[in-house]
XYZ file of C-alpha atoms in Angstrom:
594
model
C -97.691 -73.350 1.316
C -96.653 -74.725 -2.353
C -96.644 -71.393 -3.702
C -94.268 -70.174 -0.758
C -91.624 -72.978 -1.564
C -91.850 -72.245 -5.161
C -90.754 -68.623 -4.363
C -87.786 -69.458 -2.373
C -86.536 -71.938 -5.150
C -86.936 -69.296 -7.692
C -84.990 -66.667 -5.328
C -81.855 -69.575 -5.010
C -81.835 -69.967 -8.871
C -81.388 -66.311 -9.513
C -78.482 -65.814 -6.688
C -76.669 -68.661 -8.115
C -76.898 -67.245 -11.771
C -75.405 -63.881 -10.407
C -72.056 -65.427 -8.636
C -71.470 -67.213 -11.795
C -71.078 -64.296 -14.131
C -69.265 -62.085 -11.429
C -66.616 -64.870 -11.831
C -66.340 -64.249 -15.462
C -65.654 -60.783 -15.317
C -63.250 -61.328 -12.441
C -60.957 -63.810 -14.219
C -60.938 -60.967 -17.288
C -60.052 -58.010 -15.503
C -58.097 -58.727 -11.881
C -55.347 -61.196 -12.833
C -52.808 -59.209 -14.724
C -50.149 -56.441 -13.147
C -47.391 -54.308 -14.733
C -44.509 -53.104 -12.770
C -42.990 -49.856 -14.143
C -39.132 -47.901 -13.024
C -38.586 -44.205 -14.829
C -35.309 -42.953 -15.922
C -34.482 -39.836 -17.867
C -32.635 -40.565 -21.000
C -29.153 -40.060 -19.693
C -30.365 -43.615 -17.726
C -29.345 -42.092 -14.257
C -31.659 -39.994 -12.766
C -35.023 -41.755 -11.743
C -38.293 -39.834 -12.268
C -40.683 -39.719 -10.143
C -44.557 -38.743 -10.249
C -45.115 -40.205 -13.581
C -48.848 -40.227 -14.940
C -49.870 -43.604 -16.277
C -53.324 -43.749 -18.477
C -55.128 -46.768 -19.879
C -57.827 -45.151 -22.140
C -59.731 -48.580 -22.921
C -60.545 -49.008 -19.061
C -60.356 -45.140 -18.272
C -58.056 -45.529 -15.648
C -54.776 -42.882 -14.284
C -52.171 -43.676 -12.057
C -49.295 -41.490 -10.977
C -47.033 -43.827 -9.873
C -43.062 -43.509 -8.517
C -40.269 -45.455 -9.401
C -40.783 -49.124 -8.493
C -44.694 -49.286 -7.979
C -46.594 -52.123 -9.606
C -50.139 -51.395 -11.347
C -52.770 -54.419 -10.622
C -56.047 -55.447 -11.338
C -55.409 -55.127 -15.092
C -57.650 -57.098 -17.451
C -55.466 -60.486 -19.117
C -55.418 -58.925 -22.622
C -53.607 -56.698 -24.951
C -53.953 -53.059 -23.011
C -52.775 -49.407 -24.566
C -50.720 -47.416 -21.819
C -50.186 -43.580 -22.234
C -47.082 -42.479 -20.476
C -46.645 -38.571 -19.789
C -44.595 -36.173 -17.231
C -44.188 -32.608 -17.468
C -41.039 -31.755 -19.437
C -41.088 -35.184 -21.225
C -42.028 -36.595 -24.394
C -45.453 -38.248 -24.140
C -45.257 -41.950 -24.830
C -47.999 -44.492 -25.876
C -47.172 -48.152 -25.208
C -49.083 -51.629 -26.000
C -48.629 -54.123 -23.454
C -49.307 -57.528 -24.302
C -50.902 -58.756 -20.837
C -52.724 -61.764 -23.158
C -49.493 -63.208 -23.395
C -47.984 -62.672 -20.013
C -49.882 -61.477 -16.844
C -46.795 -59.732 -15.279
C -44.745 -57.288 -16.892
C -41.651 -55.275 -15.154
C -40.896 -52.528 -17.542
C -38.065 -49.702 -17.519
C -39.016 -46.466 -19.133
C -36.921 -44.136 -20.534
C -38.533 -40.705 -20.514
C -37.043 -38.439 -23.556
C -37.071 -34.755 -22.293
C -39.127 -32.338 -24.513
C -36.533 -29.575 -25.076
C -32.646 -29.060 -25.004
C -30.866 -30.441 -21.582
C -27.116 -29.153 -20.956
C -26.277 -30.084 -17.198
C -24.318 -26.747 -17.057
C -24.195 -24.442 -14.163
C -26.427 -21.750 -14.579
C -25.394 -19.826 -11.409
C -22.661 -16.788 -12.637
C -19.111 -17.595 -13.040
C -16.604 -15.073 -11.168
C -13.198 -14.738 -12.760
C -10.706 -12.052 -11.701
C -8.884 -9.489 -13.839
C -6.178 -12.038 -14.445
C -8.349 -14.223 -16.060
C -9.828 -17.757 -15.183
C -10.529 -21.461 -16.223
C -13.287 -23.472 -15.730
C -13.910 -27.234 -16.477
C -17.401 -28.900 -16.636
C -17.823 -32.749 -17.391
C -21.902 -32.359 -18.283
C -24.343 -34.176 -19.509
C -26.600 -33.033 -22.902
C -29.339 -34.605 -24.860
C -28.542 -33.079 -28.370
C -26.069 -31.087 -30.139
C -25.783 -27.591 -29.449
C -23.917 -24.224 -30.905
C -22.026 -21.762 -28.505
C -22.343 -18.173 -28.582
C -20.162 -16.266 -25.932
C -18.399 -12.940 -25.583
C -14.973 -12.280 -27.379
C -12.908 -12.521 -24.573
C -14.127 -16.113 -23.528
C -12.847 -19.119 -25.378
C -14.397 -22.737 -25.011
C -13.443 -25.993 -26.268
C -15.542 -29.228 -25.894
C -14.558 -32.893 -26.013
C -16.926 -35.408 -26.254
C -16.427 -38.408 -23.810
C -19.724 -40.463 -23.954
C -23.044 -40.987 -25.891
C -24.551 -38.214 -23.324
C -21.356 -37.002 -21.948
C -19.124 -34.195 -22.491
C -16.522 -31.721 -21.342
C -16.517 -28.128 -21.735
C -13.505 -26.019 -21.059
C -14.020 -22.115 -20.460
C -11.417 -20.057 -20.433
C -11.826 -16.127 -19.543
C -8.928 -14.024 -20.512
C -7.376 -11.465 -18.942
C -9.127 -8.072 -18.280
C -7.234 -5.011 -18.881
C -9.816 -2.759 -19.407
C -10.567 -0.466 -16.296
C -14.249 -1.741 -16.048
C -15.987 -4.799 -15.287
C -17.156 -7.097 -17.758
C -20.294 -9.183 -17.706
C -21.765 -11.400 -20.931
C -23.381 -14.667 -21.527
C -22.329 -18.357 -22.605
C -25.294 -19.255 -24.702
C -25.646 -22.999 -25.620
C -27.990 -23.328 -28.358
C -30.390 -26.123 -29.981
C -33.024 -24.594 -32.381
C -35.205 -22.472 -30.019
C -33.895 -23.919 -27.180
C -31.193 -21.812 -25.103
C -29.177 -22.761 -21.820
C -27.401 -19.174 -20.678
C -24.661 -19.434 -18.253
C -23.701 -15.830 -16.820
C -19.884 -14.767 -16.709
C -18.565 -11.713 -14.930
C -15.204 -11.044 -14.775
C -13.690 -8.095 -12.547
C -11.589 -5.177 -13.209
C -8.416 -5.481 -11.526
C -8.987 -3.667 -7.982
C -6.636 -0.663 -7.531
C -5.440 1.194 -4.498
C -7.228 4.714 -4.329
C -5.743 6.217 -1.406
C -3.521 5.448 1.329
C -3.301 7.226 4.663
C -0.557 7.151 7.563
C -0.273 8.114 11.215
C 3.459 8.259 11.258
C 4.905 6.493 14.311
C 7.810 4.020 15.325
C 4.475 1.465 14.925
C 2.545 3.747 12.250
C -0.993 3.281 10.922
C -1.781 2.639 7.801
C -5.365 3.063 5.866
C -5.453 1.600 2.514
C -8.670 2.302 0.415
C -9.654 0.076 -2.741
C -11.625 0.809 -5.799
C -13.621 -2.553 -5.304
C -15.183 -4.383 -2.634
C -13.095 -7.560 -1.183
C -14.161 -10.437 0.721
C -10.978 -10.995 2.640
C -7.495 -9.953 3.583
C -5.640 -12.963 2.868
C -2.113 -11.786 4.120
C 0.023 -8.588 3.868
C 3.648 -9.105 3.533
C 6.830 -6.618 2.999
C 9.172 -6.786 0.574
C 12.776 -4.060 -0.730
C 12.519 -3.065 2.789
C 15.514 -2.009 5.322
C 13.875 -4.466 7.664
C 10.866 -6.971 8.172
C 8.412 -5.431 10.853
C 5.388 -7.156 12.683
C 2.323 -6.361 11.229
C -0.634 -6.010 13.755
C -4.436 -5.411 13.884
C -5.419 -5.889 10.188
C -9.277 -4.797 10.132
C -11.337 -4.736 7.047
C -13.505 -1.799 7.084
C -16.604 -1.340 4.866
C -15.304 -4.310 2.567
C -12.903 -1.356 0.709
C -10.877 -0.001 3.585
C -7.782 -1.844 5.057
C -6.224 -1.027 8.196
C -3.224 -2.256 10.084
C -0.287 -1.103 12.032
C 3.354 -1.725 10.968
C 6.911 -0.760 12.129
C 9.971 -0.396 9.913
C 8.825 2.657 8.254
C 12.087 4.653 7.825
C 12.343 8.140 6.611
C 14.704 7.432 3.523
C 14.184 3.762 3.763
C 11.513 2.714 1.368
C 9.255 -0.196 2.156
C 6.876 -2.037 -0.257
C 3.239 -3.589 1.317
C 1.906 -6.594 -0.518
C -1.675 -6.951 0.185
C -3.034 -10.328 -0.940
C -6.955 -9.937 -0.947
C -10.113 -12.260 -2.151
C -13.291 -11.437 -3.544
C -15.608 -13.499 -5.797
C -12.688 -13.442 -8.756
C -10.335 -15.237 -6.490
C -7.347 -14.036 -5.074
C -5.255 -10.653 -5.999
C -2.102 -8.652 -4.685
C -2.316 -4.849 -4.150
C 0.749 -3.339 -3.409
C 2.164 0.358 -2.344
C 5.292 1.477 -1.426
C 5.514 3.752 1.961
C 8.567 6.211 1.234
C 9.299 9.042 3.933
C 10.206 11.421 1.551
C 7.846 13.080 -0.699
C 11.186 14.433 -2.768
C 14.271 13.015 -3.397
C 17.162 14.644 -5.454
C 20.034 12.475 -6.942
C 23.056 14.710 -6.755
C 24.960 12.272 -8.822
C 23.975 13.905 -11.975
C 24.925 17.435 -10.582
C 28.005 16.364 -8.363
C 29.817 13.309 -8.040
C 31.960 14.396 -5.299
C 29.235 15.047 -3.093
C 29.004 18.000 -0.419
C 32.003 19.908 1.352
C 29.049 21.912 3.331
C 25.337 22.610 2.765
C 23.095 25.055 4.445
C 19.944 26.601 4.332
C 20.274 30.268 3.691
C 18.889 33.406 2.635
C 16.194 35.768 3.795
C 12.816 34.241 5.374
C 11.228 35.206 2.080
C 13.274 32.757 0.371
C 13.366 28.959 0.928
C 16.931 27.847 -0.778
C 20.038 25.260 0.224
C 23.196 26.270 -1.204
C 25.998 23.446 -1.254
C 29.737 24.097 -2.000
C 31.995 21.233 -3.406
C 35.824 21.581 -2.518
C 36.750 19.466 -5.450
C 34.129 20.608 -7.991
C 34.540 24.402 -7.073
C 30.895 24.859 -7.338
C 28.270 26.667 -5.325
C 24.925 25.236 -6.166
C 21.224 25.920 -4.900
C 18.275 24.168 -4.699
C 14.909 25.628 -4.172
C 13.438 23.935 -1.365
C 9.764 24.401 -2.718
C 10.026 22.948 -5.891
C 13.338 20.423 -4.979
C 15.059 21.300 -8.043
C 18.622 22.713 -8.557
C 18.106 26.145 -9.851
C 21.908 27.426 -10.369
C 25.398 25.937 -10.185
C 28.246 28.207 -10.409
C 31.820 27.320 -11.011
C 34.633 29.535 -8.996
C 38.329 29.462 -9.409
C 39.067 28.216 -6.472
C 37.968 25.086 -4.076
C 34.629 26.184 -2.335
C 33.950 25.324 1.075
C 32.132 26.780 4.124
C 28.932 29.059 2.644
C 27.528 32.013 5.044
C 25.038 34.627 4.838
C 25.318 37.371 6.013
C 21.505 39.325 6.893
C 23.271 42.735 7.631
C 24.387 43.526 3.916
C 22.389 40.147 2.097
C 25.627 39.105 0.794
C 27.098 35.346 0.393
C 30.798 34.329 1.875
C 32.553 31.496 1.165
C 35.740 30.001 2.427
C 38.603 28.368 0.698
C 42.125 26.360 0.984
C 43.992 29.636 0.878
C 44.167 32.962 3.204
C 41.189 34.599 1.549
C 37.691 35.217 2.529
C 35.475 35.743 -0.531
C 32.033 37.781 -1.127
C 30.548 35.947 -4.105
C 27.173 35.947 -5.891
C 26.661 31.991 -5.722
C 24.311 32.504 -8.499
C 25.829 34.160 -11.180
C 29.449 32.920 -9.624
C 30.748 36.397 -9.729
C 33.732 37.264 -6.968
C 32.360 40.377 -5.192
C 35.296 40.988 -2.969
C 38.234 39.372 -1.360
C 39.283 39.728 1.953
C 42.813 38.773 2.731
C 43.927 37.394 6.236
C 47.135 37.935 7.665
C 49.168 35.017 9.757
C 49.800 35.838 13.422
C 53.322 36.713 13.904
C 53.322 33.959 16.834
C 51.647 31.428 14.851
C 54.767 29.817 13.373
C 58.078 31.263 13.336
C 59.114 29.438 9.964
C 55.962 28.484 8.096
C 52.821 30.749 9.776
C 49.681 30.309 7.970
C 46.111 31.064 8.098
C 43.218 29.575 6.076
C 39.572 30.857 7.102
C 37.496 27.578 7.785
C 34.256 28.836 9.104
C 32.475 32.043 9.644
C 28.996 33.290 10.873
C 27.277 36.723 11.041
C 25.035 38.260 13.349
C 22.281 40.704 12.409
C 24.814 43.743 12.726
C 27.085 42.330 10.239
C 29.455 41.081 12.746
C 30.939 37.850 11.963
C 33.304 35.253 14.104
C 35.387 33.296 11.925
C 37.577 29.862 12.926
C 41.093 29.707 10.943
C 43.234 27.099 10.456
C 46.929 27.727 11.299
C 49.929 25.848 12.373
C 48.862 26.973 16.171
C 52.416 26.516 17.589
C 51.337 29.753 19.946
C 48.236 32.212 19.941
C 44.614 31.775 18.714
C 43.025 31.676 15.036
C 39.671 32.892 16.056
C 39.050 36.333 14.705
C 36.051 38.849 14.328
C 35.163 40.492 11.072
C 33.057 43.451 11.046
C 31.423 43.954 7.766
C 29.682 47.099 8.748
C 33.054 48.694 9.528
C 35.227 48.062 6.572
C 35.900 44.275 7.213
C 37.791 45.100 10.130
C 39.450 42.140 11.504
C 40.323 41.256 15.024
C 41.948 38.590 16.763
C 39.965 37.075 19.655
C 42.957 36.132 22.312
C 40.091 34.467 24.585
C 40.567 31.259 22.894
C 43.640 29.183 23.241
C 45.819 28.014 20.159
C 46.330 24.375 21.411
C 42.710 22.972 19.752
C 40.866 23.387 16.940
C 37.635 25.138 16.863
C 34.432 24.654 14.740
C 30.622 24.595 14.804
C 29.991 28.286 15.240
C 26.784 29.222 15.155
C 24.207 32.157 16.217
C 22.277 32.391 19.369
C 18.582 33.212 19.773
C 19.173 37.000 19.841
C 21.213 37.240 16.455
C 23.478 38.787 18.546
C 25.987 36.124 20.445
C 27.495 33.311 19.044
C 28.943 29.873 20.251
C 31.619 28.009 19.566
C 32.859 24.505 20.145
C 36.171 23.031 21.125
C 36.397 19.397 21.811
C 35.243 19.058 25.349
C 34.055 22.932 25.977
C 31.392 25.090 24.572
C 32.248 28.684 24.352
C 29.639 31.707 24.295
C 30.735 35.265 23.044
C 28.493 37.644 24.010
C 28.705 40.676 21.559
C 27.483 43.120 23.408
C 29.996 43.413 26.228
C 32.374 41.518 24.483
C 32.607 38.821 27.194
C 32.809 35.131 26.783
C 31.506 31.977 29.119
C 32.721 28.641 29.277
C 30.920 25.320 29.413
C 30.751 21.966 29.111
C 30.470 20.152 25.909
C 26.874 18.859 27.058
C 25.411 21.900 26.601
C 23.570 22.835 23.363
C 22.255 26.542 23.364
C 19.105 26.643 20.804
C 17.806 29.908 18.696
C 15.148 29.989 21.310
C 14.874 32.336 24.029
C 16.508 31.230 27.585
C 16.292 27.612 25.896
C 19.179 25.394 26.359
C 19.976 21.203 26.045
C 21.668 20.174 29.130
C 22.580 16.489 29.258
C 19.753 15.530 26.682
C 17.384 17.462 29.322
C 15.752 21.203 28.741
C 17.230 23.909 30.273
C 16.147 27.307 31.220
C 19.184 29.231 31.046
C 17.996 31.925 33.076
C 16.216 30.100 36.167
C 18.929 27.355 35.607
C 15.581 24.674 35.711
C 15.910 21.636 33.925
C 12.547 19.993 32.770
C 10.834 17.826 30.024
C 11.306 14.283 28.568
C 15.002 13.138 27.906
C 16.523 14.326 24.427
C 18.842 11.322 23.559
C 20.213 12.838 20.478
C 23.313 14.980 19.586
C 21.646 16.258 16.190
C 19.277 18.917 16.077
C 17.133 21.050 13.989
C 15.365 23.818 15.148
C 11.595 24.818 14.048
C 11.443 28.442 14.548
C 8.578 28.808 12.890
C 6.421 26.430 14.795
C 8.301 26.591 17.900
C 9.691 22.449 17.605
C 12.793 20.945 17.981
C 13.820 17.945 16.194
C 16.659 15.546 17.183
C 18.290 12.538 16.158
C 18.273 9.932 18.751
C 19.671 6.284 19.707
C 18.301 4.211 22.103
C 20.103 1.453 24.128
C 19.377 -1.176 21.019
C 20.943 1.279 18.480
C 17.620 1.847 17.142
C 17.735 5.064 15.640
C 14.988 7.789 15.576
C 14.233 11.261 14.918
C 11.950 12.510 17.679
C 10.561 16.203 18.001
C 9.891 18.023 21.136
C 7.918 21.139 21.713
C 9.698 23.848 23.876
C 8.096 22.403 27.110
C 10.105 19.421 26.733
C 6.999 17.321 25.666
C 7.936 14.238 23.485
C 5.539 14.876 20.745
C 6.536 11.576 18.073
C 9.571 9.262 17.023
C 10.059 8.197 13.544
C 12.525 5.559 12.629
C 15.516 6.540 10.866
C 18.755 5.398 9.149
C 19.665 9.159 8.114
C 21.530 11.336 10.205
C 22.487 14.476 8.866
C 19.238 16.927 8.630
C 18.258 20.376 8.776
C 14.618 22.572 8.827
C 13.966 24.711 5.780
C 12.893 28.517 6.498
C 9.102 27.400 6.672
C 8.932 24.758 8.717
C 7.164 22.667 6.287
C 10.281 20.459 5.391
C 12.798 18.482 6.898
C 16.105 17.848 4.787
C 18.373 15.134 4.905
C 21.497 14.344 3.132
C 22.901 10.802 2.876
C 26.402 10.849 1.525
C 26.287 7.256 1.007
C 23.730 7.520 -1.906
C 24.975 11.276 -2.872
C 21.206 12.277 -2.595
C 18.807 14.743 -0.215
C 15.486 13.729 0.743
C 12.548 16.030 1.487
C 10.136 15.013 4.079
C 7.023 17.044 5.148
C 6.930 17.896 8.630
C 2.930 17.409 8.126
C 3.684 13.472 8.614
C 4.898 13.566 11.857
C 1.958 15.419 13.244
C -1.230 13.829 11.766
C -2.759 11.475 9.550
C -1.623 12.220 6.037
C -2.345 10.814 3.029
C 0.304 9.386 0.631
C 1.242 11.086 -2.719
C 3.804 9.025 -3.924
C 2.948 5.637 -2.754
C 2.614 4.264 -6.246
C 6.499 4.936 -7.184
C 9.191 2.679 -7.476
C 7.169 -0.635 -6.964
């Protein structure tokens, strides 16, 4: 029993001694703490996941800002502070003097830091300026392409303003390079990409009263910002603007007149910014300014000669001149001076000769290229023209394929007629046609489809002279006889002259050009709003298209390829490709006169 009690007392003594030992260790280890906040050297960015290692007690902690490590010994202790990308630091904390410490740790980057954007800087061909206020932790050198300028301005101990200017790109290629900020072996690269000037590669049109355009570019764009017009006769509504495959722009627009140009300005956007691309639509493919040849304009102009030639001849009364324009090259090929005023010119397919009228009683056969007078045909006044001062002056003449001509003359017209025939196949025999009265002036002599018979106008009447049986027919002036078999235009409708059937779409015009090669009829038309158009029809009277115009006087060339317009106010003639009327066509002169 005594032995058992002794053992119990010994056990209590041992327990009491162990508790005192633990109390001493706790007082030495557990009653100190350190609170941490972590910043980078710019003192603006807090740093997370920083490693704290105490080698003396072999303890490691990974901390976020604002965290505290407790249970540290109340003595001086070394902490090793580290994080990838920063310089490792060693700090002795004197916990023997203060058991609670709060510390703000400034972590220094272990490499050169410049907070420049590393994404590509994009500039358009005109150049661009960029400005960045950034932070850096050291001095640096700059390497750059020679087409980039850079200025720097120090604004604080760690801050700097960097101004970058990309100069205009006058080259035909894109430019790419790097702006490199270098400190010893550390480099920060910012890519810079400058686009070349985008250009229009081709322009296509489907020409109507509201035309469809397709504009193809050499480089892609992101967006069409606007399409406007300038230097135009009117300002159209632009519709249905669409971006196709990033390089093709389509839209619809009116105001595309035959001899009046219009400039389209397309503002587009790509990575380099906004850019404006322009093209000019001109309905004509060639223009000839006649002021350099003939300041007085035309007295008469006709497309004459055999079908194998394609020449336009013009006369000039004041200049006493006959000129020739090759419609294929659209150049003046000859200018011949004469000793008399030159007025109406005609071609005789029977003898392949040219005739010209003047201001006296002579009809002359001439060589319009050499200026040679080949023959002079004198006309005598009618005895009953005027009792005191009779006169006769050839005004217009037209020949049929047999060499017979219908000639309108100017006289005093007290009585009798001044409409004559002249037969070049019978020694220039001149015959007065008594059917025509003397009280009114006759004009507009034309050859009919059979190339034998003639039409002639007299104010409110139209007359036909059928040379085969020497008969005459009279019609109202609303008739127009065409060079097509059995086809006339009557009160703005097509008329079969045999069946007298009226058919087809209305033709609200009064000036016509007849394309005998392609069997088409072109007409100058004016609607109720006084808008003017060039319309064209097939021989069934179907309206095929209409094009806005301000020009009236037109002719078709011998090939059917070109319409020719004379604009007297500008003393200029214009050539229009008839293909433009019929299908989608590529513009060839879209960059002219921008």
